[in-house]
mmCIF file of C-alpha atoms in Angstrom:
data_model
loop_
_atom_site.group_PDB
_atom_site.id
_atom_site.type_symbol
_atom_site.label_atom_id
_atom_site.label_comp_id
_atom_site.label_asym_id
_atom_site.label_seq_id
_atom_site.Cartn_x
_atom_site.Cartn_y
_atom_site.Cartn_z
ATOM 1 C CA MET A 1 0.000 0.000 0.000
ATOM 2 C CA LYS A 2 1.364 3.403 -0.940
ATOM 3 C CA ILE A 3 1.324 6.387 1.377
ATOM 4 C CA ASN A 4 0.689 9.787 -0.114
ATOM 5 C CA LYS A 5 3.137 12.627 0.364
ATOM 6 C CA THR A 6 1.085 14.234 3.114
ATOM 7 C CA TRP A 7 1.211 11.110 5.311
ATOM 8 C CA GLN A 8 4.867 10.510 4.461
ATOM 9 C CA GLY A 9 5.620 13.936 5.894
ATOM 10 C CA ARG A 10 3.547 13.262 8.988
ATOM 11 C CA VAL A 11 5.276 9.887 9.596
ATOM 12 C CA GLY A 12 8.709 11.417 9.076
ATOM 13 C CA ALA A 13 7.948 14.239 11.500
ATOM 14 C CA SER A 14 6.650 11.770 14.072
ATOM 15 C CA SER A 15 9.799 9.607 13.784
ATOM 16 C CA SER A 16 12.028 12.636 14.193
ATOM 17 C CA ALA A 17 10.046 13.734 17.221
ATOM 18 C CA LEU A 18 10.219 10.270 18.747
ATOM 19 C CA ARG A 19 13.977 10.105 18.262
ATOM 20 C CA ARG A 20 14.439 13.601 19.644
ATOM 21 C CA TYR A 21 12.180 13.155 22.667
ATOM 22 C CA GLY A 22 13.437 9.587 23.197
ATOM 23 C CA THR A 23 17.008 10.836 23.318
ATOM 24 C CA ILE A 24 16.034 13.559 25.775
ATOM 25 C CA ALA A 25 14.200 11.004 27.910
ATOM 26 C CA LEU A 26 17.231 8.701 27.987
ATOM 27 C CA VAL A 27 19.507 11.568 28.999
ATOM 28 C CA VAL A 28 17.080 12.603 31.749
ATOM 29 C CA LEU A 29 16.772 9.017 33.034
ATOM 30 C CA ALA A 30 20.557 8.588 33.026
ATOM 31 C CA ALA A 31 20.934 11.845 34.937
ATOM 32 C CA ILE A 32 18.316 10.764 37.463
ATOM 33 C CA SER A 33 20.058 7.409 37.876
ATOM 34 C CA GLY A 34 23.389 9.136 38.372
ATOM 35 C CA LEU A 35 21.896 11.561 40.892
ATOM 36 C CA ASN A 36 20.269 8.659 42.712
ATOM 37 C CA THR A 37 23.598 6.829 42.884
ATOM 38 C CA MET A 38 25.326 9.973 44.135
ATOM 39 C CA TRP A 39 22.541 10.594 46.647
ATOM 40 C CA ASP A 40 22.861 7.029 47.983
ATOM 41 C CA PHE A 41 26.629 7.431 48.188
ATOM 42 C CA VAL A 42 26.442 10.735 50.079
ATOM 43 C CA PHE A 43 23.243 10.428 52.094
ATOM 44 C CA GLY A 44 22.065 6.849 51.760
ATOM 45 C CA ARG A 45 23.230 3.601 53.295
ATOM 46 C CA PRO A 46 26.922 2.972 52.530
ATOM 47 C CA THR A 47 28.032 -0.238 50.830
ATOM 48 C CA ASP A 48 28.130 -3.059 53.354
ATOM 49 C CA VAL A 49 31.713 -4.264 53.534
ATOM 50 C CA VAL A 50 31.597 -5.390 57.158
ATOM 51 C CA THR A 51 29.303 -8.396 56.683
ATOM 52 C CA PRO A 52 31.317 -10.012 53.832
ATOM 53 C CA ALA A 53 34.564 -9.335 55.694
ATOM 54 C CA ARG A 54 33.174 -10.889 58.874
ATOM 55 C CA ILE A 55 32.016 -13.971 56.946
ATOM 56 C CA ILE A 56 35.464 -14.423 55.410
ATOM 57 C CA VAL A 57 37.191 -13.984 58.764
ATOM 58 C CA ASN A 58 34.855 -16.475 60.415
ATOM 59 C CA LYS A 59 35.391 -19.051 57.669
ATOM 60 C CA SER A 60 39.169 -18.614 57.903
ATOM 61 C CA ALA A 61 39.035 -19.106 61.669
ATOM 62 C CA VAL A 62 37.034 -22.332 61.370
ATOM 63 C CA VAL A 63 39.191 -23.662 58.525
ATOM 64 C CA SER A 64 42.371 -22.817 60.462
ATOM 65 C CA SER A 65 41.184 -24.567 63.612
ATOM 66 C CA PHE A 66 40.149 -27.589 61.559
ATOM 67 C CA ALA A 67 43.591 -27.759 59.900
ATOM 68 C CA GLU A 68 45.419 -27.497 63.245
ATOM 69 C CA ASP A 69 43.429 -30.392 64.706
ATOM 70 C CA TYR A 70 43.887 -32.416 61.528
ATOM 71 C CA VAL A 71 47.686 -32.056 61.447
ATOM 72 C CA THR A 72 47.957 -32.880 65.147
ATOM 73 C CA THR A 73 45.830 -36.017 64.761
ATOM 74 C CA TRP A 74 47.622 -37.068 61.567
ATOM 75 C CA LEU A 75 51.151 -36.703 63.009
ATOM 76 C CA THR A 76 50.329 -38.740 66.105
ATOM 77 C CA ALA A 77 48.075 -41.333 64.461
ATOM 78 C CA THR A 78 48.935 -45.006 64.846
ATOM 79 C CA SER A 79 47.622 -48.192 63.344
ATOM 80 C CA SER A 80 45.263 -48.556 66.289
ATOM 81 C CA THR A 81 43.942 -44.967 66.073
ATOM 82 C CA SER A 82 43.691 -44.651 62.292
ATOM 83 C CA LYS A 83 39.919 -44.262 62.423
ATOM 84 C CA SER A 84 40.404 -40.881 64.109
ATOM 85 C CA LEU A 85 41.488 -39.451 60.749
ATOM 86 C CA LYS A 86 38.076 -40.107 59.209
ATOM 87 C CA GLN A 87 36.650 -37.094 61.022
ATOM 88 C CA PHE A 88 38.903 -34.944 58.824
ATOM 89 C CA VAL A 89 39.372 -36.743 55.504
ATOM 90 C CA SER A 90 37.937 -39.622 53.499
ATOM 91 C CA VAL A 91 40.806 -42.106 53.157
ATOM 92 C CA ASN A 92 41.306 -45.828 53.337
ATOM 93 C CA SER A 93 43.042 -46.369 56.679
ATOM 94 C CA ALA A 94 44.592 -49.617 55.482
ATOM 95 C CA GLU A 95 46.524 -47.747 52.778
ATOM 96 C CA LEU A 96 48.165 -45.335 55.219
ATOM 97 C CA HIS A 97 50.643 -47.851 56.694
ATOM 98 C CA LEU A 98 50.643 -46.080 60.044
ATOM 99 C CA PRO A 99 53.201 -46.953 62.758
ATOM 100 C CA THR A 100 52.304 -48.791 65.935
ATOM 101 C CA THR A 101 53.512 -45.848 68.057
ATOM 102 C CA PRO A 102 53.385 -42.107 67.294
ATOM 103 C CA ALA A 103 56.099 -41.173 64.810
ATOM 104 C CA VAL A 104 56.933 -37.849 66.461
ATOM 105 C CA VAL A 105 56.508 -35.895 69.661
ATOM 106 C CA ILE A 106 54.851 -32.606 68.853
ATOM 107 C CA GLY A 107 54.212 -29.212 70.383
ATOM 108 C CA SER A 108 51.235 -26.943 69.878
ATOM 109 C CA PRO A 109 50.528 -26.231 66.183
ATOM 110 C CA THR A 110 50.076 -22.718 64.844
ATOM 111 C CA VAL A 111 48.562 -21.469 61.609
ATOM 112 C CA VAL A 112 51.252 -19.833 59.473
ATOM 113 C CA ALA A 113 49.057 -18.898 56.511
ATOM 114 C CA VAL A 114 45.549 -19.445 55.164
ATOM 115 C CA THR A 115 44.572 -18.531 51.611
ATOM 116 C CA ALA A 116 41.453 -18.887 49.506
ATOM 117 C CA GLU A 117 42.232 -20.879 46.346
ATOM 118 C CA GLY A 118 38.937 -20.485 44.479
ATOM 119 C CA THR A 119 35.666 -22.344 44.202
ATOM 120 C CA ALA A 120 34.697 -25.917 43.344
ATOM 121 C CA GLY A 121 31.686 -28.133 42.816
ATOM 122 C CA LYS A 122 28.578 -27.607 40.723
ATOM 123 C CA ASP A 123 27.641 -23.945 40.444
ATOM 124 C CA ASP A 124 30.709 -23.084 42.559
ATOM 125 C CA ALA A 125 28.884 -24.309 45.649
ATOM 126 C CA ALA A 126 32.077 -24.841 47.675
ATOM 127 C CA GLU A 127 35.278 -22.954 48.399
ATOM 128 C CA VAL A 128 38.815 -24.289 48.479
ATOM 129 C CA TYR A 129 41.259 -23.133 51.147
ATOM 130 C CA SER A 130 44.941 -23.832 51.657
ATOM 131 C CA VAL A 131 46.226 -23.763 55.232
ATOM 132 C CA VAL A 132 49.882 -23.967 56.262
ATOM 133 C CA VAL A 133 50.313 -25.276 59.805
ATOM 134 C CA GLY A 134 53.611 -24.919 61.638
ATOM 135 C CA ILE A 135 54.532 -27.274 64.442
ATOM 136 C CA ASN A 136 57.558 -28.061 66.599
ATOM 137 C CA GLN A 137 58.287 -31.771 66.388
ATOM 138 C CA ARG A 138 61.014 -34.128 67.551
ATOM 139 C CA PRO A 139 61.568 -37.867 67.146
ATOM 140 C CA TYR A 140 61.688 -38.438 70.924
ATOM 141 C CA ASP A 141 61.235 -36.387 74.097
ATOM 142 C CA ALA A 142 64.894 -35.548 74.695
ATOM 143 C CA ALA A 143 65.607 -34.536 71.084
ATOM 144 C CA ALA A 144 65.891 -30.930 69.955
ATOM 145 C CA PRO A 145 62.644 -29.657 68.393
ATOM 146 C CA ILE A 146 62.493 -28.958 64.669
ATOM 147 C CA ARG A 147 60.075 -26.470 63.134
ATOM 148 C CA ALA A 148 58.099 -28.162 60.356
ATOM 149 C CA MET A 149 55.435 -26.809 58.005
ATOM 150 C CA TYR A 150 52.511 -28.793 56.605
ATOM 151 C CA ARG A 151 50.040 -27.641 53.973
ATOM 152 C CA VAL A 152 46.441 -28.783 54.321
ATOM 153 C CA PRO A 153 43.862 -28.502 51.491
ATOM 154 C CA VAL A 154 40.381 -27.830 52.893
ATOM 155 C CA LEU A 155 37.019 -27.774 51.148
ATOM 156 C CA TRP A 156 34.447 -25.452 52.712
ATOM 157 C CA SER A 157 30.800 -26.127 51.917
ATOM 158 C CA LYS A 158 27.424 -25.745 53.587
ATOM 159 C CA PHE A 159 28.226 -29.028 55.318
ATOM 160 C CA GLY A 160 31.344 -27.586 56.985
ATOM 161 C CA PRO A 161 35.112 -28.016 56.429
ATOM 162 C CA ARG A 162 36.583 -31.219 55.025
ATOM 163 C CA ALA A 163 40.139 -32.013 53.957
ATOM 164 C CA THR A 164 40.535 -33.001 50.332
ATOM 165 C CA GLY A 165 43.673 -35.028 50.977
ATOM 166 C CA LEU A 166 46.465 -35.759 53.409
ATOM 167 C CA PRO A 167 48.731 -32.982 54.737
ATOM 168 C CA TYR A 168 52.083 -32.609 53.005
ATOM 169 C CA ARG A 169 55.399 -31.147 54.134
ATOM 170 C CA VAL A 170 56.420 -27.798 52.628
ATOM 171 C CA GLU A 171 59.167 -25.258 53.111
ATOM 172 C CA GLY A 172 58.699 -22.415 55.545
ATOM 173 C CA PRO A 173 58.729 -18.708 54.664
ATOM 174 C CA GLY A 174 62.537 -18.677 54.819
ATOM 175 C CA PRO A 175 65.111 -17.912 57.530
ATOM 176 C CA GLY A 176 64.736 -14.140 57.068
ATOM 177 C CA ALA A 177 67.390 -11.451 57.302
ATOM 178 C CA ASP A 178 69.119 -9.473 60.033
ATOM 179 C CA LEU A 179 69.260 -5.684 60.209
ATOM 180 C CA ALA A 180 71.291 -3.716 62.713
ATOM 181 C CA GLN A 181 69.446 -1.936 65.508
ATOM 182 C CA ALA A 182 69.868 1.830 65.560
ATOM 183 C CA TYR A 183 71.185 2.420 69.090
ATOM 184 C CA PRO A 184 74.876 3.236 68.577
ATOM 185 C CA THR A 185 75.432 5.280 71.764
ATOM 186 C CA PRO A 186 76.033 3.272 74.960
ATOM 187 C CA LEU A 187 75.054 4.807 78.293
ATOM 188 C CA THR A 188 76.841 4.235 81.577
ATOM 189 C CA PRO A 189 75.178 3.321 84.886
ATOM 190 C CA THR A 190 75.949 6.844 86.147
ATOM 191 C CA ASP A 191 73.930 8.532 83.375
ATOM 192 C CA PRO A 192 70.575 9.890 84.625
ATOM 193 C CA ALA A 193 68.770 8.271 81.707
ATOM 194 C CA TYR A 194 70.327 4.891 82.565
ATOM 195 C CA LYS A 195 69.225 5.242 86.199
ATOM 196 C CA VAL A 196 65.659 6.052 85.178
ATOM 197 C CA VAL A 197 65.515 3.080 82.818
ATOM 198 C CA SER A 198 66.947 0.721 85.444
ATOM 199 C CA GLY A 199 64.534 1.937 88.112
ATOM 200 C CA PHE A 200 61.585 1.689 85.750
ATOM 201 C CA ILE A 201 62.376 -1.875 84.624
ATOM 202 C CA THR A 202 62.740 -3.047 88.226
ATOM 203 C CA ALA A 203 59.476 -1.398 89.246
ATOM 204 C CA TYR A 204 57.674 -2.611 86.104
ATOM 205 C CA LEU A 205 58.710 -6.270 86.232
ATOM 206 C CA THR A 206 59.091 -7.057 89.940
ATOM 207 C CA ALA A 207 57.053 -6.645 93.105
ATOM 208 C CA ALA A 208 59.156 -3.603 94.058
ATOM 209 C CA GLY A 209 56.467 -1.332 92.614
ATOM 210 C CA GLY A 210 56.688 2.434 92.302
ATOM 211 C CA VAL A 211 56.341 2.632 88.510
ATOM 212 C CA GLU A 212 54.752 6.072 88.829
ATOM 213 C CA GLN A 213 58.102 7.494 89.973
ATOM 214 C CA TYR A 214 59.686 6.803 86.589
ATOM 215 C CA VAL A 215 56.959 7.430 83.986
ATOM 216 C CA THR A 216 55.180 10.401 82.487
ATOM 217 C CA SER A 217 51.582 11.089 83.475
ATOM 218 C CA ASP A 218 50.313 10.049 80.031
ATOM 219 C CA SER A 219 52.356 6.844 79.679
ATOM 220 C CA MET A 220 49.517 4.549 80.901
ATOM 221 C CA LEU A 221 52.168 2.206 82.355
ATOM 222 C CA THR A 222 51.347 0.534 85.683
ATOM 223 C CA GLY A 223 53.553 -2.565 85.930
ATOM 224 C CA LEU A 224 53.131 -6.314 85.637
ATOM 225 C CA GLY A 225 52.427 -7.018 89.285
ATOM 226 C CA GLY A 226 55.623 -8.804 90.265
ATOM 227 C CA GLN A 227 55.894 -11.395 87.500
ATOM 228 C CA TYR A 228 59.705 -11.525 87.754
ATOM 229 C CA LEU A 229 62.484 -11.562 90.329
ATOM 230 C CA ALA A 230 66.020 -10.200 90.339
ATOM 231 C CA LEU A 231 69.134 -12.304 89.950
ATOM 232 C CA LYS A 232 71.187 -12.818 93.114
ATOM 233 C CA ASP A 233 74.926 -12.408 93.525
ATOM 234 C CA SER A 234 77.094 -14.800 95.530
ATOM 235 C CA ASN A 235 76.127 -12.995 98.732
ATOM 236 C CA GLY A 236 72.411 -13.253 98.011
ATOM 237 C CA LYS A 237 72.058 -9.587 97.095
ATOM 238 C CA ASP A 238 69.745 -8.555 94.263
ATOM 239 C CA LEU A 239 71.490 -7.682 91.006
ATOM 240 C CA PRO A 240 70.151 -4.972 88.663
ATOM 241 C CA LEU A 241 67.750 -6.317 86.073
ATOM 242 C CA VAL A 242 69.121 -3.905 83.460
ATOM 243 C CA THR A 243 72.524 -5.026 82.203
ATOM 244 C CA GLY A 244 73.005 -2.336 79.568
ATOM 245 C CA VAL A 245 71.352 0.683 77.932
ATOM 246 C CA SER A 246 72.137 2.173 74.533
ATOM 247 C CA ALA A 247 70.609 5.187 72.819
ATOM 248 C CA ALA A 248 69.819 6.231 69.260
ATOM 249 C CA ALA A 249 71.737 9.492 69.825
ATOM 250 C CA ALA A 250 73.617 11.314 72.549
ATOM 251 C CA VAL A 251 71.438 11.738 75.640
ATOM 252 C CA PRO A 252 71.992 14.935 77.652
ATOM 253 C CA THR A 253 72.246 14.758 81.403
ATOM 254 C CA GLN A 254 69.520 17.360 81.886
ATOM 255 C CA PRO A 255 66.871 17.318 79.141
ATOM 256 C CA ALA A 256 64.679 20.177 78.024
ATOM 257 C CA ASP A 257 60.965 19.807 78.683
ATOM 258 C CA GLY A 258 59.434 17.633 75.970
ATOM 259 C CA GLN A 259 62.801 16.454 74.630
ATOM 260 C CA ILE A 260 62.664 12.857 73.370
ATOM 261 C CA ALA A 261 65.282 10.099 73.557
ATOM 262 C CA GLN A 262 65.032 6.583 72.156
ATOM 263 C CA VAL A 263 66.848 3.901 74.171
ATOM 264 C CA LEU A 264 67.178 0.130 74.240
ATOM 265 C CA ALA A 265 67.564 -1.682 77.576
ATOM 266 C CA ALA A 266 69.062 -5.158 77.913
ATOM 267 C CA VAL A 267 67.319 -7.013 80.742
ATOM 268 C CA THR A 268 67.958 -10.275 82.579
ATOM 269 C CA ALA A 269 65.306 -11.343 85.075
ATOM 270 C CA VAL A 270 64.185 -14.513 86.841
ATOM 271 C CA SER A 271 60.764 -16.015 86.154
ATOM 272 C CA SER A 272 58.400 -17.354 88.797
ATOM 273 C CA GLN A 273 59.796 -20.806 87.929
ATOM 274 C CA TYR A 274 63.288 -19.496 88.785
ATOM 275 C CA ALA A 275 64.515 -19.598 85.218
ATOM 276 C CA ASN A 276 66.658 -16.805 83.778
ATOM 277 C CA VAL A 277 64.857 -14.741 81.115
ATOM 278 C CA SER A 278 66.697 -12.334 78.809
ATOM 279 C CA MET A 279 64.713 -9.494 77.199
ATOM 280 C CA THR A 280 65.285 -6.180 75.434
ATOM 281 C CA TYR A 281 62.998 -3.196 75.999
ATOM 282 C CA PRO A 282 62.820 -0.364 73.433
ATOM 283 C CA LEU A 283 61.751 2.710 75.357
ATOM 284 C CA THR A 284 60.881 6.324 74.666
ATOM 285 C CA LEU A 285 62.140 8.800 77.256
ATOM 286 C CA ARG A 286 60.826 12.341 77.595
ATOM 287 C CA GLY A 287 62.195 15.312 79.473
ATOM 288 C CA VAL A 288 59.930 16.506 82.297
ATOM 289 C CA GLY A 289 61.047 19.263 84.663
ATOM 290 C CA GLY A 290 64.706 18.749 83.810
ATOM 291 C CA ASN A 291 64.603 14.969 84.368
ATOM 292 C CA TRP A 292 64.096 11.963 82.138
ATOM 293 C CA SER A 293 60.904 9.903 82.443
ATOM 294 C CA VAL A 294 59.680 6.860 80.546
ATOM 295 C CA ALA A 295 56.963 7.969 78.132
ATOM 296 C CA GLY A 296 56.248 4.538 76.659
ATOM 297 C CA ILE A 297 57.372 1.069 75.684
ATOM 298 C CA ASN A 298 57.821 1.012 71.923
ATOM 299 C CA ARG A 299 56.222 -1.684 69.801
ATOM 300 C CA ALA A 300 59.507 -2.354 68.001
ATOM 301 C CA PRO A 301 63.125 -1.219 68.322
ATOM 302 C CA LEU A 302 64.604 1.278 65.902
ATOM 303 C CA LEU A 303 66.374 -0.348 62.955
ATOM 304 C CA SER A 304 69.154 1.019 60.797
ATOM 305 C CA THR A 305 68.319 2.958 57.655
ATOM 306 C CA ASP A 306 71.954 2.961 56.503
ATOM 307 C CA ASP A 307 72.953 -0.702 56.669
ATOM 308 C CA ASP A 308 71.974 -3.446 54.254
ATOM 309 C CA MET A 309 69.991 -6.442 55.416
ATOM 310 C CA VAL A 310 72.062 -9.584 55.915
ATOM 311 C CA PRO A 311 70.233 -12.756 54.794
ATOM 312 C CA VAL A 312 70.410 -15.548 57.335
ATOM 313 C CA PRO A 313 71.927 -18.751 55.873
ATOM 314 C CA ALA A 314 69.292 -21.362 55.117
ATOM 315 C CA ASN A 315 71.008 -23.926 57.350
ATOM 316 C CA ALA A 316 70.545 -21.574 60.330
ATOM 317 C CA GLN A 317 66.861 -22.451 60.313
ATOM 318 C CA GLN A 318 66.373 -25.853 61.883
ATOM 319 C CA SER A 319 64.555 -27.915 59.324
ATOM 320 C CA THR A 320 64.513 -31.278 57.663
ATOM 321 C CA ASN A 321 62.758 -30.065 54.500
#
């Protein structure tokens, strides 16, 4: 059917109008959508990142605990206790060739690393985790302990965690490297800063008390309630717990108010089981009224920014990998 010229013009005009108004409508809708997104971002409920993070943390905790128990049971399993492994993994006990007595004596396991390795199963219904468990083990009670690492593959599903195979021995993260501490200036026992540090350590670690005499008002330090004792000399007299103090820079005898000094104290104390315990305390000192006071115990000692790191030889790390 043919359309006359009058209707052709009307149809053409209508199409142009539809395209024009349709384009305007799309632009308006896009703008509204963008404004809505911006409004939600600024004034609306923020994106929930806490719930997914909490779920992941909870799964990792359960998977880690499962792997620790599994490695402990596996290392100490015997031919008479082989069925205990079935709570962790589906294996044929007869094919394990377990010993009649535990193969090793072990300490408490710790989780070294846990990583998510992807999904598995139909419709990705399960998650795969890899857990590295570290444990101190020795062939018999009197032997020196060796740090060993075992990787455990774990399948997480709605039914809970389940190992997908037996643990296997892996290398550790490496022996690491050494870096010099940045306390090049030794102090003498007659230095005021040394005396403050020595008095503080004694008050902080032992039942002597009096921590408040050595700390600033904002230090929040109160002492450990007498967890340690002092060494005794041959006459039964208490020896100082602090055996040496070094500083990051020269420490004046009389500090200005607010002046800061970073020091490292070498400490030897006696535990409640009467065993010697060596420790090092990185401390921040602050000048108050012309005297040094302990402003805080640092979370880590100062390390050199000038020296290179020295890799520790691989054989320095006890291992049978």
